[in-house]
PDB file of C-alpha atoms in Angstrom:
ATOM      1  CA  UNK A  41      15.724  39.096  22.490  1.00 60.00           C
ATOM      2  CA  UNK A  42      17.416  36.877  19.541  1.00 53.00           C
ATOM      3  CA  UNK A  43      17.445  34.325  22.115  1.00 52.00           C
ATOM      4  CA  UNK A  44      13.427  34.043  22.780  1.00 54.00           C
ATOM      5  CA  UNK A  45      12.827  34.107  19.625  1.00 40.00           C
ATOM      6  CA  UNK A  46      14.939  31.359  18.924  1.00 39.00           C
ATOM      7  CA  UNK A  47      13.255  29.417  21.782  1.00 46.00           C
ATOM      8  CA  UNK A  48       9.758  30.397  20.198  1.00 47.00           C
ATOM      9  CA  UNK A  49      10.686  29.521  16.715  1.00 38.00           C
ATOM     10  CA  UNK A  50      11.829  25.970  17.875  1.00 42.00           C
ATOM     11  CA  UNK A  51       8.926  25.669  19.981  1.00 45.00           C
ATOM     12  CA  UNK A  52       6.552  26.261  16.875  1.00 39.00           C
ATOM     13  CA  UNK A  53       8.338  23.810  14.723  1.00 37.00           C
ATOM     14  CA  UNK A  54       8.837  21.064  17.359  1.00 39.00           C
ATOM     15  CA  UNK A  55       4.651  21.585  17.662  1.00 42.00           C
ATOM     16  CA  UNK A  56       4.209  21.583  13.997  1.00 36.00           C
ATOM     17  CA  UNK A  57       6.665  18.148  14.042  1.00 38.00           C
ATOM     18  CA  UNK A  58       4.657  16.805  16.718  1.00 39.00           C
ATOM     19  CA  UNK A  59       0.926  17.764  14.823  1.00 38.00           C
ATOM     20  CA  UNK A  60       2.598  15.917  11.753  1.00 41.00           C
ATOM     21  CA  UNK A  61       3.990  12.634  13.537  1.00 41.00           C
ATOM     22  CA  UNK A  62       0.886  12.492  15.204  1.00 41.00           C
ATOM     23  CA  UNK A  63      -1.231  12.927  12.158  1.00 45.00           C
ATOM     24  CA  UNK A  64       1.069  10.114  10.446  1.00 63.00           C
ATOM     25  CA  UNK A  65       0.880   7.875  13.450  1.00 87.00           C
ATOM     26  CA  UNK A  66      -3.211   8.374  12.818  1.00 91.00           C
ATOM     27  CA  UNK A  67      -2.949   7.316   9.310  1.00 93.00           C
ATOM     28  CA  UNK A  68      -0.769   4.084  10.030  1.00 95.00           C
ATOM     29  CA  UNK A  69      -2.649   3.039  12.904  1.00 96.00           C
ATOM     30  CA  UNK A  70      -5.902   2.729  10.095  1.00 96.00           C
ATOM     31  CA  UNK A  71      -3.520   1.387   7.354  1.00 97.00           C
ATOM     32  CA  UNK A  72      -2.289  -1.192  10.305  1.00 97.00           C
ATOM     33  CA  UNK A  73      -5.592  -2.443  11.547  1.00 97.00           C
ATOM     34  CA  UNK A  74      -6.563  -2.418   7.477  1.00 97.00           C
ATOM     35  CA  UNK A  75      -3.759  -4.875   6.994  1.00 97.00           C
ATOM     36  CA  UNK A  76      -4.515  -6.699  10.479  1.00 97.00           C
ATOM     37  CA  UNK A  77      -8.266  -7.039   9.395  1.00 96.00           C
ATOM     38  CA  UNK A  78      -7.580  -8.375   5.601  1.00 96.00           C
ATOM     39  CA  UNK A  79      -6.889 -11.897   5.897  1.00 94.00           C
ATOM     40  CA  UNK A  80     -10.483 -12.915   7.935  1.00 96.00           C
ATOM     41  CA  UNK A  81     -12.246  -9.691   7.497  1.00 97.00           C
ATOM     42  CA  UNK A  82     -11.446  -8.035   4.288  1.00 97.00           C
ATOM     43  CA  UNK A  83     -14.839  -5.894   4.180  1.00 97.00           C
ATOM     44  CA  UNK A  84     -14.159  -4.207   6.966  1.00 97.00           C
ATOM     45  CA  UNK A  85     -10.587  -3.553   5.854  1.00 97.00           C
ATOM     46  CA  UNK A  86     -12.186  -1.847   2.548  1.00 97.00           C
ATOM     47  CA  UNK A  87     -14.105  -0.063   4.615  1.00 97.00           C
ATOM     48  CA  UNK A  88     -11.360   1.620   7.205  1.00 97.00           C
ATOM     49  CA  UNK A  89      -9.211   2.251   3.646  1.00 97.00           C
ATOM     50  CA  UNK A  90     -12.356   4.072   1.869  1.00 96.00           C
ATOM     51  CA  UNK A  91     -12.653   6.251   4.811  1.00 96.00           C
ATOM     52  CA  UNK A  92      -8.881   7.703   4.736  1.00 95.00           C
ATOM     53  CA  UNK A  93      -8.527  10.404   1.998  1.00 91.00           C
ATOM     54  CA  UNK A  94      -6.069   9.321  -0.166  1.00 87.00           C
ATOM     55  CA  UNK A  95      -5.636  13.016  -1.671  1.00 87.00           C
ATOM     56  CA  UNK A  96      -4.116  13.987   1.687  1.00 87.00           C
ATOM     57  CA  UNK A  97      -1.662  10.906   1.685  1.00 93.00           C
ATOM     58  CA  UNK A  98       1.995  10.792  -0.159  1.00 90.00           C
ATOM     59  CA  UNK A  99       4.934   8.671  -0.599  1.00 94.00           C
ATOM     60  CA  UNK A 100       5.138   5.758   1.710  1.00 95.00           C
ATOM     61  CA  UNK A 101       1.587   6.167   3.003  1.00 96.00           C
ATOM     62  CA  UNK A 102      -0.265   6.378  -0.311  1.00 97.00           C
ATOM     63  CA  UNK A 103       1.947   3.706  -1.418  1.00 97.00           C
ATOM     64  CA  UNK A 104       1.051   1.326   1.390  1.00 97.00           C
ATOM     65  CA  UNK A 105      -3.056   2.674   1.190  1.00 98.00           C
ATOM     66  CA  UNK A 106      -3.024   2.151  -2.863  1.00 97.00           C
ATOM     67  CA  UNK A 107      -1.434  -1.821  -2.207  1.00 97.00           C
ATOM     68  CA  UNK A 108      -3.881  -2.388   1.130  1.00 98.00           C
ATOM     69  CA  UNK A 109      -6.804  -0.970  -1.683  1.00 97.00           C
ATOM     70  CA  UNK A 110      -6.235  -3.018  -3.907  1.00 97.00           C
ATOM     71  CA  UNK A 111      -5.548  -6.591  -2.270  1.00 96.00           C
ATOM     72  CA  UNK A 112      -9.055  -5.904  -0.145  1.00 97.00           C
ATOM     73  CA  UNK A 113     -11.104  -4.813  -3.376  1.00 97.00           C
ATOM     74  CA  UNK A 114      -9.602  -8.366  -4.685  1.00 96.00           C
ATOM     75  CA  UNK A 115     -11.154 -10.210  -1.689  1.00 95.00           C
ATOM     76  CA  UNK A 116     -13.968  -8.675  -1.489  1.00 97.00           C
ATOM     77  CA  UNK A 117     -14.294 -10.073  -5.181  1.00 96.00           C
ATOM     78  CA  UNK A 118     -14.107  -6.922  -6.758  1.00 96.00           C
ATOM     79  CA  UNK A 119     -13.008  -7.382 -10.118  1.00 94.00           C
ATOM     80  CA  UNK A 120     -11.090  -4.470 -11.091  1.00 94.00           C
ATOM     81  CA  UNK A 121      -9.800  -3.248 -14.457  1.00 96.00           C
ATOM     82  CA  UNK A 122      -7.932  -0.160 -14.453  1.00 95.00           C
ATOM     83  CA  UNK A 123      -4.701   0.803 -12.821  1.00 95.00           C
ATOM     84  CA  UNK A 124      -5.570   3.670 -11.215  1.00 95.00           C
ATOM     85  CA  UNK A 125      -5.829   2.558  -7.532  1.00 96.00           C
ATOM     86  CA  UNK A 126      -2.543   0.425  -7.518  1.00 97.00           C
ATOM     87  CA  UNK A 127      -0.416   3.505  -9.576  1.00 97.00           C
ATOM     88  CA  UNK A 128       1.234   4.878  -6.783  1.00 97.00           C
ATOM     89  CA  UNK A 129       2.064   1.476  -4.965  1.00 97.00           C
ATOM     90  CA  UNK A 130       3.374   0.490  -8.391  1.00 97.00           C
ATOM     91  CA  UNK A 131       5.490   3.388  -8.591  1.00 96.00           C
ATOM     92  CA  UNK A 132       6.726   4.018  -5.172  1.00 97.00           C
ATOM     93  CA  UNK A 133       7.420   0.251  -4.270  1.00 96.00           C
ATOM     94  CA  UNK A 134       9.400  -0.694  -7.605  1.00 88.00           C
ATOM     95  CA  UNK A 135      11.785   1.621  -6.515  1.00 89.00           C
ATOM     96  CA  UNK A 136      11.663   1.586  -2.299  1.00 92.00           C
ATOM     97  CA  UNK A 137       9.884  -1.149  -1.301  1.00 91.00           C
ATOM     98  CA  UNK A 138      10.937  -4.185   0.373  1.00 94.00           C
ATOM     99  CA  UNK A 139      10.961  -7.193  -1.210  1.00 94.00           C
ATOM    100  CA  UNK A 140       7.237  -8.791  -0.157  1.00 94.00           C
ATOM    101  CA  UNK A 141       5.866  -5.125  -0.732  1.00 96.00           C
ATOM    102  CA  UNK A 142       6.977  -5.407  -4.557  1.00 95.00           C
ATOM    103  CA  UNK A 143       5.980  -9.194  -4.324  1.00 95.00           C
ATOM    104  CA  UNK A 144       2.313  -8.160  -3.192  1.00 96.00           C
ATOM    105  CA  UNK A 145       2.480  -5.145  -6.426  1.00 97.00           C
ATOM    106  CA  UNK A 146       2.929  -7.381  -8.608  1.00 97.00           C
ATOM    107  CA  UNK A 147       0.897  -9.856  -7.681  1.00 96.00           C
ATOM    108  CA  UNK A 148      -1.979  -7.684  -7.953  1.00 97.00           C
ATOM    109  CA  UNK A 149      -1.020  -5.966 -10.835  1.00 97.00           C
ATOM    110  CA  UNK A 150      -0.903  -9.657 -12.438  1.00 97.00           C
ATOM    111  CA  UNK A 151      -4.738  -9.793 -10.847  1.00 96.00           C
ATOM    112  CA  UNK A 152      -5.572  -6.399 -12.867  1.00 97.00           C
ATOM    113  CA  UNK A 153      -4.022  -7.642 -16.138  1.00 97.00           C
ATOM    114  CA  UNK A 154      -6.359 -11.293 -15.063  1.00 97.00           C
ATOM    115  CA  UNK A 155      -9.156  -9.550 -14.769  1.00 96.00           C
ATOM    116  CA  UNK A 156      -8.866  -7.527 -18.130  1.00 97.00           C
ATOM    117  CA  UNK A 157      -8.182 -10.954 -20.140  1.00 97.00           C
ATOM    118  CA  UNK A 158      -4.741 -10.337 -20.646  1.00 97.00           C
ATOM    119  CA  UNK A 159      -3.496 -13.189 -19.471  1.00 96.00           C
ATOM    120  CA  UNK A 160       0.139 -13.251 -21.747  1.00 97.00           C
ATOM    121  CA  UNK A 161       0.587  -9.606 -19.375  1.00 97.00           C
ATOM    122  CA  UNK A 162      -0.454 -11.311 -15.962  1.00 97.00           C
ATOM    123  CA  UNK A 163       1.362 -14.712 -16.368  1.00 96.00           C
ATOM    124  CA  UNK A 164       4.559 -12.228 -17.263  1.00 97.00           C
ATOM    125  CA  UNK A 165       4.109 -10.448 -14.122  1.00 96.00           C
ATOM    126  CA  UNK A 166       3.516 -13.576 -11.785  1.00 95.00           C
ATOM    127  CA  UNK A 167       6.758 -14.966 -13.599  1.00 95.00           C
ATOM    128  CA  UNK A 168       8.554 -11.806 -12.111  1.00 93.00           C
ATOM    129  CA  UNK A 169       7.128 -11.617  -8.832  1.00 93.00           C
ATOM    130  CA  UNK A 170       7.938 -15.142  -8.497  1.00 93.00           C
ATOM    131  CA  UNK A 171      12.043 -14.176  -9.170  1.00 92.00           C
ATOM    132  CA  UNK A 172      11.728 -12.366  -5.739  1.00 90.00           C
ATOM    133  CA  UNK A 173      10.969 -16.029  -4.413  1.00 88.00           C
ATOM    134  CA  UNK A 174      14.474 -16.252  -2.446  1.00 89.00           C
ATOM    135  CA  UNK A 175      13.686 -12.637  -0.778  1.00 91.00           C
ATOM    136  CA  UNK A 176      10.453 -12.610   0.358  1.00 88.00           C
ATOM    137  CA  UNK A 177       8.727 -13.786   3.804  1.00 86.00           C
ATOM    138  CA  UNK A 178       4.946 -13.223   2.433  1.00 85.00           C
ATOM    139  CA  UNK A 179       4.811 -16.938   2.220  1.00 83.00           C
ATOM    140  CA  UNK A 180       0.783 -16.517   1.630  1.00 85.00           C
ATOM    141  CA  UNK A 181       1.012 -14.258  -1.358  1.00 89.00           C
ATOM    142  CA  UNK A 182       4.284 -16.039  -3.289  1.00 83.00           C
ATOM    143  CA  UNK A 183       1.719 -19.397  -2.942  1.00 85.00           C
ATOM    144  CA  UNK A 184      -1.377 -17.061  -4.793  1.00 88.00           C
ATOM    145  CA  UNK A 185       1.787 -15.935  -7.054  1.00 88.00           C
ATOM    146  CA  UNK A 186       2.437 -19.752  -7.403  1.00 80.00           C
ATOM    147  CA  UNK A 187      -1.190 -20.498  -8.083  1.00 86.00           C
ATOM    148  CA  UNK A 188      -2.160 -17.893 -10.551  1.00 85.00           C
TER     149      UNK A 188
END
């Protein structure tokens, strides 16, 4: 009798395991074609991130859906002021991210502090993106780094 139950308790947590990867697998299959879509087509990138519910998202995933956010509201020309979208990217990625996932942070945090006319904040923030320059493969964002 221990022994079926056992079997049945693995059995529900293997199923629960397998609702969850496949619920994650969901959600990074969106934040993927987001990214795939953002170079050439960043309005329909915005619009595949608007449609996943960042309240149901943590750690790495509402990391990388707070950085995809932001850089498509940015080409789509958005001007954005507050912080609020880019928080948990800023957060998350400072401490685990790779080195072009802090790159791309800061880089649009820089764009935030731009587009609130704090431009001492943003050129401070470029300037340390920019130290990553030796780490970093994103060669498309360290030239916009360059740039702004």
């Amino acid at each position: 009798m221990k022994r079926i139950l056992t079997i049945i308790l693995m059995s529900v947590v293997c199923g629960l395991l397998t609702i969850r990867c496949q619920r994650n697998s969901e959600i990074w299959n969106q934040l993927d074609i987001a990214d795939a879509f953002m170079e050439e087509h960043p309005d329909s990138s915005l619009r595949i991130l608007e449609a996943i519910r960042s309240d149901s998202l943590s750690g790495e995933e509402l990391a990388r859906h707070s950085l995809l956010i932001s850089m498509a509201i940015d080409k789509n020309y958005i001007d954005t002021t507050v912080f609020d979208i880019l928080q948990p990217a800023i957060d998350f990625y400072k401490k685990h991210g790779t080195p072009d996932e802090r790159l791309q942070t800061l880089y649009y945090l820089g764009r935030i502090y731009q587009n609130r006319g704090e431009s001492e904040k943003a050129n401070k923030v470029f300037l340390n993106a920019l130290e990553l320059k030796g780490e970093v493969t994103d060669s498309m964002v360290l030239a916009r780094t360059n740039v702004a």
